[in-house]
XYZ file of C-alpha atoms in Angstrom:
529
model
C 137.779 -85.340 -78.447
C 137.109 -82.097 -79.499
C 134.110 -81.515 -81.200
C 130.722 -83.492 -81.514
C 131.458 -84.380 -85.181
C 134.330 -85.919 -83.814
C 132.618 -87.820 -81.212
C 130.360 -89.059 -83.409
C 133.191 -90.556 -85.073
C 134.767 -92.556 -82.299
C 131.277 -94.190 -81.848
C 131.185 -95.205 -84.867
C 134.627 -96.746 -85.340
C 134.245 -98.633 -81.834
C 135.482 -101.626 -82.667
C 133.399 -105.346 -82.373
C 134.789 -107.218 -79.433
C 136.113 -110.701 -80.658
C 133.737 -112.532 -78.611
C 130.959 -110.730 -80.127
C 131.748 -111.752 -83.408
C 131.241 -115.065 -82.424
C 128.463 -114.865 -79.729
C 126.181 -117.111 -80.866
C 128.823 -119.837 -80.200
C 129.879 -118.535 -76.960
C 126.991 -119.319 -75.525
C 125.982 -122.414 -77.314
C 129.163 -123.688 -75.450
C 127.419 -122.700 -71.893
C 124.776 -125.039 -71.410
C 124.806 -123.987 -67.434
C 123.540 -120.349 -68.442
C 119.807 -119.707 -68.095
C 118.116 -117.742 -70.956
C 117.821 -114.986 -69.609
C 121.455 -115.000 -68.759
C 122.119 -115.756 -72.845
C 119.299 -113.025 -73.740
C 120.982 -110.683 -71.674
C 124.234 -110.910 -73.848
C 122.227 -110.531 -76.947
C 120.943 -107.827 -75.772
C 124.315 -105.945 -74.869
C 125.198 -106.460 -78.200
C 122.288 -105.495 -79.920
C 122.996 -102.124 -77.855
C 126.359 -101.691 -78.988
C 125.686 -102.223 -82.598
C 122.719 -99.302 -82.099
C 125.599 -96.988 -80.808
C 127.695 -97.659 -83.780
C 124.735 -96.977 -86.151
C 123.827 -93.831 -84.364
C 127.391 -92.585 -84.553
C 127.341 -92.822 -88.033
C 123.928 -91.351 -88.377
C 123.039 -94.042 -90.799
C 118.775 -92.803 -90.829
C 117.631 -96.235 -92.696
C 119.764 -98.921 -91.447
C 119.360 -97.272 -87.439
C 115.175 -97.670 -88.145
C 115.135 -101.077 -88.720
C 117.738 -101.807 -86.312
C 115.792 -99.992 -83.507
C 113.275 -102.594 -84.488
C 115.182 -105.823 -84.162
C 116.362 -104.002 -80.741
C 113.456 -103.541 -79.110
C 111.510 -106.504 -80.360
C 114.285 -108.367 -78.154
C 113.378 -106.104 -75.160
C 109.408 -106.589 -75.638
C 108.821 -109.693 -77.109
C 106.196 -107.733 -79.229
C 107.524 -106.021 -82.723
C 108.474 -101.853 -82.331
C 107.451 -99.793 -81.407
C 104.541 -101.531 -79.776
C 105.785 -101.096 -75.673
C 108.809 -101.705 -76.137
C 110.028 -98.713 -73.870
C 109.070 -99.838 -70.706
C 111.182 -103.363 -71.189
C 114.358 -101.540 -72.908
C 114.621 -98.563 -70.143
C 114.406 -101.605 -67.325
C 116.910 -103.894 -69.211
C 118.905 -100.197 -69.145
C 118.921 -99.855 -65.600
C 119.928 -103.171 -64.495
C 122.827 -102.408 -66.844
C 123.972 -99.304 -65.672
C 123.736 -98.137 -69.263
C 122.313 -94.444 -69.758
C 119.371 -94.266 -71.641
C 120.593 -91.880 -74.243
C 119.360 -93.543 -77.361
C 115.248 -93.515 -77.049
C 113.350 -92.468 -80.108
C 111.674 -90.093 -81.884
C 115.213 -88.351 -81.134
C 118.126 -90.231 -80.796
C 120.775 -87.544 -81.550
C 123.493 -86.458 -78.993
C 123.947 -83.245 -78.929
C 127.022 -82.636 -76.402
C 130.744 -84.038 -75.130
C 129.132 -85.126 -72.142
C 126.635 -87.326 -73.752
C 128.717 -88.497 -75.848
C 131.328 -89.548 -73.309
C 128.661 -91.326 -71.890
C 127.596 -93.170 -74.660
C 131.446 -94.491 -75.167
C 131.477 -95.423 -71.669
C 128.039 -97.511 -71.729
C 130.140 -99.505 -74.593
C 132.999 -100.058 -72.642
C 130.787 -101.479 -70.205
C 129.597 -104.001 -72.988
C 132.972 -104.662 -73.947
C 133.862 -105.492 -70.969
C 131.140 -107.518 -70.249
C 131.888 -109.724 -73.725
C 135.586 -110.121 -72.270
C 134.568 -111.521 -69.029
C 131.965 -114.057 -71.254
C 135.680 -114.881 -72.910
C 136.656 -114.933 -69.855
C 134.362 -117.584 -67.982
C 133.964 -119.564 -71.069
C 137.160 -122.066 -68.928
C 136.691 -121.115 -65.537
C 133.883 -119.658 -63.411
C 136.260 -117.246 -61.409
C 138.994 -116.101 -63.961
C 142.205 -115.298 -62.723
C 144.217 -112.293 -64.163
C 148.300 -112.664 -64.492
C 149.479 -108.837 -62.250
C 152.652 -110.983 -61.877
C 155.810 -108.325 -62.800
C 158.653 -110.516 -62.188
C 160.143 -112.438 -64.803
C 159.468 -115.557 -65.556
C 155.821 -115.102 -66.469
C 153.142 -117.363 -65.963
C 153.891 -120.861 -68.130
C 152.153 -121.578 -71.083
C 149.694 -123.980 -69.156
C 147.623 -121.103 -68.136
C 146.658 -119.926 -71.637
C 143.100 -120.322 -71.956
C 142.566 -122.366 -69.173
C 141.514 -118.947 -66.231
C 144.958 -117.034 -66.465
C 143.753 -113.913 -68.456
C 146.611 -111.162 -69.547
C 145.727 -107.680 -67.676
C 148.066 -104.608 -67.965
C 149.326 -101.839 -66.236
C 149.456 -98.235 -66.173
C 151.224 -95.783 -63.800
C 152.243 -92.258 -63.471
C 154.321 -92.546 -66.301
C 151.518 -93.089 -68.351
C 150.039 -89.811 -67.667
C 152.479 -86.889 -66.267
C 155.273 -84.896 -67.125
C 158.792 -86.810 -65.861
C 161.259 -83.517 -64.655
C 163.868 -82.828 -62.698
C 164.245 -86.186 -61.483
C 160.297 -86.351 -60.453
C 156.536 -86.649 -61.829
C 155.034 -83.459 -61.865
C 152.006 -85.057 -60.356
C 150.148 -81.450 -60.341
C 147.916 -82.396 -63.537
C 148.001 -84.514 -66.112
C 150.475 -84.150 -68.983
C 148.356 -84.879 -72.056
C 151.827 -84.879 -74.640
C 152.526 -87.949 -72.433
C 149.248 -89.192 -73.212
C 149.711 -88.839 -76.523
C 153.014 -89.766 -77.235
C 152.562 -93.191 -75.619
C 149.771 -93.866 -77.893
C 150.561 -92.999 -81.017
C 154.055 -94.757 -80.171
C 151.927 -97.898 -80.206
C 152.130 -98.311 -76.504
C 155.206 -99.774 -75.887
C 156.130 -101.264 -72.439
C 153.092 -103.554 -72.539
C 154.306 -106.887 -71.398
C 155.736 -109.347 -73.825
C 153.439 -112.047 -72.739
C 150.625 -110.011 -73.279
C 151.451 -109.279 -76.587
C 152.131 -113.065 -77.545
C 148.793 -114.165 -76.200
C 147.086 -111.172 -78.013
C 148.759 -112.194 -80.973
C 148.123 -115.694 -81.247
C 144.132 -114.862 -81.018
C 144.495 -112.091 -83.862
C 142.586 -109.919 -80.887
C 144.154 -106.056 -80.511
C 145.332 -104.325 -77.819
C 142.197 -102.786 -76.859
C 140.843 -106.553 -76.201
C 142.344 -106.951 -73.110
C 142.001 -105.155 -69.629
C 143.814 -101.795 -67.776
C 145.115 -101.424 -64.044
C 145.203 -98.004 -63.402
C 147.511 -97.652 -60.514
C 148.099 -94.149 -59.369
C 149.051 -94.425 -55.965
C 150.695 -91.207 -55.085
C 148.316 -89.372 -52.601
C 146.211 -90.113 -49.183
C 142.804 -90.451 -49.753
C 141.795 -89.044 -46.441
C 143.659 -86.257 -45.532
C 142.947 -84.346 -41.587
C 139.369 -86.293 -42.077
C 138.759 -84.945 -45.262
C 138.440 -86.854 -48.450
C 141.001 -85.097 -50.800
C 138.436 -84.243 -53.590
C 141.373 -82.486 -55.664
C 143.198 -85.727 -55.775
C 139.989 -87.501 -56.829
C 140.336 -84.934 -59.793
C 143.358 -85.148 -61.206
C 142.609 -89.182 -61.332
C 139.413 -88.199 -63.457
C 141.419 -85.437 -66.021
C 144.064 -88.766 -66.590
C 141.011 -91.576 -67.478
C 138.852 -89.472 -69.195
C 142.096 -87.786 -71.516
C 143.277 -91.433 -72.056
C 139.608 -92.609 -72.958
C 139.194 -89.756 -75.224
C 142.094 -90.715 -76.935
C 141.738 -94.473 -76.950
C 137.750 -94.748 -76.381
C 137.890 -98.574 -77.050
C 140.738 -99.090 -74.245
C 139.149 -100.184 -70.686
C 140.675 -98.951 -67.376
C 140.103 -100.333 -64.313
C 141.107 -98.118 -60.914
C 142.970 -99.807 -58.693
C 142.603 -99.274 -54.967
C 140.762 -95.654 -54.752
C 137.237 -97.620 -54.165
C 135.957 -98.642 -52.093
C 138.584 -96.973 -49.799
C 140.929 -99.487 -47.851
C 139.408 -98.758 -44.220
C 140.375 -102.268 -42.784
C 139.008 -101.364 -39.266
C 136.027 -99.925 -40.118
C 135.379 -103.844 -42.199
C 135.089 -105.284 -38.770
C 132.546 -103.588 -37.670
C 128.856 -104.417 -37.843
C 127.591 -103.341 -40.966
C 124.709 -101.678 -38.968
C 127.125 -99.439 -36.941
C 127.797 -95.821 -36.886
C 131.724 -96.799 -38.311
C 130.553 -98.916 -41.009
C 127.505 -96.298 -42.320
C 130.239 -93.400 -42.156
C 132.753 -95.673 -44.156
C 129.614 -96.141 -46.894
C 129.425 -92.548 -47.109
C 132.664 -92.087 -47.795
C 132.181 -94.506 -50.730
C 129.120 -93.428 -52.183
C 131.065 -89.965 -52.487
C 133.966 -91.394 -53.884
C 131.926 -93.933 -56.426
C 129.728 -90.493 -57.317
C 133.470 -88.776 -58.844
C 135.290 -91.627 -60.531
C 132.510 -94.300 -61.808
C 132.238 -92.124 -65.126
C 135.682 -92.633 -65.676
C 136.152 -96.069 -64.798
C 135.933 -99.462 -67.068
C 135.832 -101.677 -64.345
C 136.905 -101.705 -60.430
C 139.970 -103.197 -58.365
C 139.351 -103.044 -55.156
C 142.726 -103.434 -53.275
C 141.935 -107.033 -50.742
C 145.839 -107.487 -49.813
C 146.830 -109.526 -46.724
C 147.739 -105.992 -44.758
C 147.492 -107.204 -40.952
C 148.361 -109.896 -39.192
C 146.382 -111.545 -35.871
C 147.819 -112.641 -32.560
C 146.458 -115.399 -30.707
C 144.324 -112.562 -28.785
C 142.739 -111.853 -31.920
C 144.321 -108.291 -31.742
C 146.150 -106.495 -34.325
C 149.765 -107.975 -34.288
C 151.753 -104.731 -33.586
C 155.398 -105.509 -34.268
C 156.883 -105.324 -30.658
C 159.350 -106.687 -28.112
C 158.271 -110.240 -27.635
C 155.925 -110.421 -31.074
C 156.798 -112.673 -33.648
C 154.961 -115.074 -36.346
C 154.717 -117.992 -34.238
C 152.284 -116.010 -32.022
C 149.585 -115.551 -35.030
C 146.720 -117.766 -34.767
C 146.035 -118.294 -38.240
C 142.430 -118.978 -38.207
C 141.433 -115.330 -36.613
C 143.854 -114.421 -39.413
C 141.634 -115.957 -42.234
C 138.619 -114.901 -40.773
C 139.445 -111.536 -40.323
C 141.328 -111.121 -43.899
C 137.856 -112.830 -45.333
C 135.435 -109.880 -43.448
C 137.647 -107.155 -44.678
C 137.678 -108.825 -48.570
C 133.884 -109.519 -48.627
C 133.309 -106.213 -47.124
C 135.393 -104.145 -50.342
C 134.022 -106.528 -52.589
C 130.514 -106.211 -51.612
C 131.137 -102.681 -51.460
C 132.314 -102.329 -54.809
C 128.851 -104.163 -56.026
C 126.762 -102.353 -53.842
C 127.844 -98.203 -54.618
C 129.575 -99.055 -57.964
C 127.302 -98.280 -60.750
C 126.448 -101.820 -61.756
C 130.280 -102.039 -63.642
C 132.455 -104.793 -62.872
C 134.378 -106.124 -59.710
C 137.855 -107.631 -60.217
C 139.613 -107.319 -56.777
C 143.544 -107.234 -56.690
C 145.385 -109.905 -54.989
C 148.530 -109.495 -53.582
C 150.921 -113.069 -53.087
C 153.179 -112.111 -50.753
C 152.195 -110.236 -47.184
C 151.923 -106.215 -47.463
C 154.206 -104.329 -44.970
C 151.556 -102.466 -43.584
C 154.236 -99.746 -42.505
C 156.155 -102.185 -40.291
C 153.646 -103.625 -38.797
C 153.205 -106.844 -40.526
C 155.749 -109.464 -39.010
C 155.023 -111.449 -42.107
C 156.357 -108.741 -44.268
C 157.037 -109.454 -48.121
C 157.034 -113.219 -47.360
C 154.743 -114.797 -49.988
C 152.032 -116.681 -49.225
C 152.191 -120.140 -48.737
C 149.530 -122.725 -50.535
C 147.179 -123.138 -47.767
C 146.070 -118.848 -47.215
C 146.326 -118.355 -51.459
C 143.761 -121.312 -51.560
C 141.945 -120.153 -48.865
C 141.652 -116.321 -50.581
C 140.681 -117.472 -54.311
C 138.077 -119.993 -52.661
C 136.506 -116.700 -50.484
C 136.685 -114.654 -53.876
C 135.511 -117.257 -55.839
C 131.739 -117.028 -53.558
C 131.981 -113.044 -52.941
C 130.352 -112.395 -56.244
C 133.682 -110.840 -58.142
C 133.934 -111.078 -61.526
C 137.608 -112.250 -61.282
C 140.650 -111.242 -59.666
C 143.821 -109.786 -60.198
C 146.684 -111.565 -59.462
C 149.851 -108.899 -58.220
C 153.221 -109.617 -57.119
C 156.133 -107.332 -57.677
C 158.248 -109.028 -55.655
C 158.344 -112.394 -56.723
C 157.970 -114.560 -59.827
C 155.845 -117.615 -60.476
C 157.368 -120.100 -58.581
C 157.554 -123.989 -58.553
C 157.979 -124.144 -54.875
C 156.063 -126.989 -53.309
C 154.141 -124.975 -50.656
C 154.022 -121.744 -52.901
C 150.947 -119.674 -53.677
C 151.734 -120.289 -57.480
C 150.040 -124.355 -56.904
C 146.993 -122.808 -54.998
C 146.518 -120.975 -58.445
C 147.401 -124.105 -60.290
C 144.581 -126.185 -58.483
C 142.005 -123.323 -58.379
C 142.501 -123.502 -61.983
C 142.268 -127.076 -62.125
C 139.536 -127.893 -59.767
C 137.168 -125.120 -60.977
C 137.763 -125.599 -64.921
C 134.686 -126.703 -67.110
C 134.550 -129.853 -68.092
C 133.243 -129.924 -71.971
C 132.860 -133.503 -72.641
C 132.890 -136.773 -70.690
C 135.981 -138.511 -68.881
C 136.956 -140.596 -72.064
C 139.611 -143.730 -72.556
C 139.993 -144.946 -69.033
C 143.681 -147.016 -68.643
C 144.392 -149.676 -66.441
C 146.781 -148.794 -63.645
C 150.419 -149.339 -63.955
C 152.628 -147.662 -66.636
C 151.446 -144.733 -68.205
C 150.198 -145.630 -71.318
C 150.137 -142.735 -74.200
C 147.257 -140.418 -74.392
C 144.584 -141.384 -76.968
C 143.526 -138.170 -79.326
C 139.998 -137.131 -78.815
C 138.577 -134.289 -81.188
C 135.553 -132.525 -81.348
C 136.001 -131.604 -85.089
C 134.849 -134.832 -86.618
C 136.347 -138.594 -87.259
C 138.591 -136.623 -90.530
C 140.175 -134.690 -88.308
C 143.806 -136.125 -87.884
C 145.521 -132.454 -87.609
C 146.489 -133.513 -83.642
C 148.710 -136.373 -83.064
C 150.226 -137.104 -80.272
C 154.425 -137.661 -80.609
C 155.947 -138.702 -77.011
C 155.101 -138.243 -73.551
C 157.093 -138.659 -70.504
C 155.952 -139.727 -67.193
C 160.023 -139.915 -65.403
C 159.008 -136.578 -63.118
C 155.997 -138.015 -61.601
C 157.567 -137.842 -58.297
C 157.753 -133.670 -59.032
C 154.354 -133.617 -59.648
C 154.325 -133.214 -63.096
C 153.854 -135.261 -66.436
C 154.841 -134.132 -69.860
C 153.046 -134.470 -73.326
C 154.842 -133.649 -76.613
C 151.963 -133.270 -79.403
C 151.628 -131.960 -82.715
C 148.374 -129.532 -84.108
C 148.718 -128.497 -87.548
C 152.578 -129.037 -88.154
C 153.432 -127.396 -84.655
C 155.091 -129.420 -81.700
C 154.114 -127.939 -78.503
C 155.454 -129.484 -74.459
C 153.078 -128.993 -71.609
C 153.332 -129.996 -68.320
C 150.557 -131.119 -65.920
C 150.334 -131.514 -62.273
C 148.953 -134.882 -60.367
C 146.409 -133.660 -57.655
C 146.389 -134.898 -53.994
C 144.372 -138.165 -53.730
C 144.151 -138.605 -57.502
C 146.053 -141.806 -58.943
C 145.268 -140.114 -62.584
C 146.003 -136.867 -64.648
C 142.605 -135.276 -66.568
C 144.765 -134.204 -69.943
C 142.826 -131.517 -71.369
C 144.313 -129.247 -74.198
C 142.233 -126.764 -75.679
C 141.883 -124.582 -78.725
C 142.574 -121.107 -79.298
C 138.716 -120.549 -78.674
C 139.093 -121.824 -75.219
C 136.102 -123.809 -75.767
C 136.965 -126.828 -77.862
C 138.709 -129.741 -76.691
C 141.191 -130.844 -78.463
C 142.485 -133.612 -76.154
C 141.129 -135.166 -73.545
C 142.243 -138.804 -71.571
C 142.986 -139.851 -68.367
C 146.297 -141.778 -67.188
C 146.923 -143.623 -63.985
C 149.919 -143.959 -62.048
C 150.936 -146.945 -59.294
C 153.612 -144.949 -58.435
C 152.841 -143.051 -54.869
C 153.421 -139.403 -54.151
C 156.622 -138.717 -52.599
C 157.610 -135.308 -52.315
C 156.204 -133.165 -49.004
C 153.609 -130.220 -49.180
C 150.396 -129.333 -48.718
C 149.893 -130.935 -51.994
C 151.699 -133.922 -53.345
């Protein structure tokens, strides 16, 4: 960006999120949201579609729409006190008040980076509303390793999410990163390349929604630096991590980053303390500083919540040693304290982080911790995943981030991979009524239910297979619109029945739902059969 009459530009051309082109229907399909949850989204994007108006200084239209704004705000027509409701509405957002009559012009960079970030903030709110429209805690796929996530995720709380890394943003030489300040060529170059490297799966799932690759979310990770360095935070570092968002976002304005790790900052002992403490207030500090540098440049935050430490039965840190080993751990001081020191970042996060969203980053496997993890790299099994998405899932996130570089999504009985299968399952919306009941015995094939009318005969259902039941799966082959799709589902613990649901590319219209019952009993061992 560099000039106001350029700015003005990219305001203008910020594109529509997909889910606010179809708002009104978002949120007739949530029933559980108050009104003033539903006004609040109207709201956001009657803001948004100001911002564009103002950026292309369009005099008559931007009148009248200042009037349908602020009549939503006021409840009385403009101008009549409508101030009063739009600046509180404003605050609760987070959003800068930087389009008030008689003068709405912006007059500088700085205000107009400001505006572009206040619409980011709206976009990412109308993502998340995508988002929950399934689930009420979504889950973002950070999973590296091939094979990705299977196609049973898609639209049901698995969300795509992305990431960037040094090579994003500095100069590759000699063998190294010059990691001195950013390289804005590199910048460049990956953008107008089309960003390659974005993951194939995330491109598909893009794709089949018609949605662009600004309609998705950012992990920033640029994890080359301490934080804290001789007791000082390292303000240059902090820096340099500004110069890289706010030259991406002035290149891509529409493309939402999230940092990853640098706030709140990962003090694990200082979690435990009392939140009334000396330690605790001093950590705060540190965080309100920290928020105060990077919250202009960030989309969204990630705080890092990984499963760093491991407890001994004398609920002291498990220091690898002579004698230590896993079967010392007493895993209940090991939930509780992993569960203080996740609340703690998240609440932090919500507390000092300028009202923008939390999506914490998971990690599925057990982080080193320098050596001092005996648990090291091992994933983690069903019982502490379930036990970490059910703690998120209360903390007041806004989702989570899924990361494992280490391993892929696995079928493995007692793997991490079911917990996310059964969060997913247990916490999905349920659109319609339980329908077509079957007697128990052999599985009998699914019955088609649609929501698009009695004429609707586009979905028909071709085979199914029931002969893995003892795997913990069952099979159903159906056609939509000429296309034969497989998907597998998973038979819950205590459940003689599978809920089939199969929804459209919406995520909020059944397509199929029945039920089927088994006599068979569940054979195979694990936490869950």
């Amino acid at each position: 960006m560099d000039s106001t009459t350029h700015g003005y530009q990219l305001i203008k051309d910020m594109p529509i999120a997909p889910p606010q082109l179809l708002l009104t229907q978002y949120l007739a399909k949530r029933p559980e949201l108050s009104q003033a949850a539903k006004d609040r989204y109207t709201k956001l994007d009657q803001y948004y579609r100001v911002c564009k108006l103002l950026g292309a200084l369009d005099g008559t239209t931007l009148q009248s729409s200042y009037g349908s704004l602020f009549t939503g705000f006021s409840g009385v027509p403009w101008p009549l006190d409508w101030e009063s409701g739009y600046k509180a509405f404003l605050q609760g957002e987070g959003i800068s008040a930087n389009i008030l009559l008689p003068d709405p012009a912006i007059e500088s960079l700085s205000s107009i980076r400001r505006m572009l970030e206040d619409m980011r903030r709206v976009r990412v709110a109308m993502l998340l509303l995508h988002a929950t429209m399934p689930i009420d805690l979504p889950l973002f796929d950070m999973v590296r390793v091939t094979p990705t996530a299977s196609d049973e995720f898609l639209d049901a709380g698995l969300l795509p999410m992305d990431l960037l890394t040094r090579f994003h943003f500095f100069r590759y030489i000699n063998g190294a990163y010059d990691l001195s300040q950013v390289y804005t060529p590199q910048i460049e170059s990956w953008l107008n390349t089309g960003r390659p490297y974005l993951r194939r799966g995330n491109l598909d799932w893009l794709a089949t929604r018609g949605w662009s690759k600004d309609d998705m979310l950012y992990m920033v990770d640029l994890e080359f630096s301490e934080l804290i360095k001789d007791g000082e935070l390292d303000v240059s570092f902090l820096a340099i991590i500004q110069a890289a968002m706010q030259q991406m976002h002035d290149r891509a304005p529409a493309m939402l980053l999230g940092y990853y790790l640098w706030f709140p900052h990962r003090d694990v002992d200082a979690t435990y303390t009392n939140p009334t403490s000396d330690r605790y207030k001093a950590w705060q500090e540190i965080n309100d500083v920290i928020a105060s540098l990077l919250v202009r440049y960030t989309d969204f935050w990630m705080p890092s919540i990984y499963p760093i430490q491991s407890y001994c039965t004398d609920q002291n840190v498990c220091v690898v040693a002579e004698g230590d080993t896993v079967a010392d751990m007493d895993w209940n001081t090991t939930k509780a304290r992993w569960s203080t020191f996740a609340n703690a970042m998240i609440s932090e996060s919500l507390r000092a982080g300028g009202k923008k969203a939390v999506i914490p980053t998971m990690l599925a496997y057990h982080h080193p911790n320098a050596g001092r993890n005996p648990l090291s790299l091992q994933p983690l099994t069903y019982d502490y995943m379930s036990y970490q998405l059910g703690a998120i899932n209360s903390s007041g996130a806004h989702g989570a981030a899924i990361y494992d570089d280490n391993n892929s999504w696995s079928s493995n009985t007692n793997s991490w991979y079911w917990a996310v299968v059964d969060h997913i399952h247990d916490r999905r919306r349920r659109f319609v009524p339980i329908l077509n009941e079957h007697k128990a015995g052999t599985p009998q094939s699914p019955v088609v239910v649609s929501e698009h009318g009695p004429d609707d005969t586009d979905l028909q259902v071709v085979s199914s297979d029931a002969r893995n039941i003892v795997k913990q799966s069952w099979t159903i082959t159906y056609t939509l619109d000429g296309v034969q799709t497989t998907k597998q589902f998973r038979l819950h613990e205590g459940e003689n029945a599978i809920l089939i649901e199969l929804l459209d590319a919406f995520a909020n219209v059944v397509l199929l739902k029945t039920t089927v019952n088994y006599d068979v009993s569940c054979v195979v061992a694990g936490p869950r059969c």
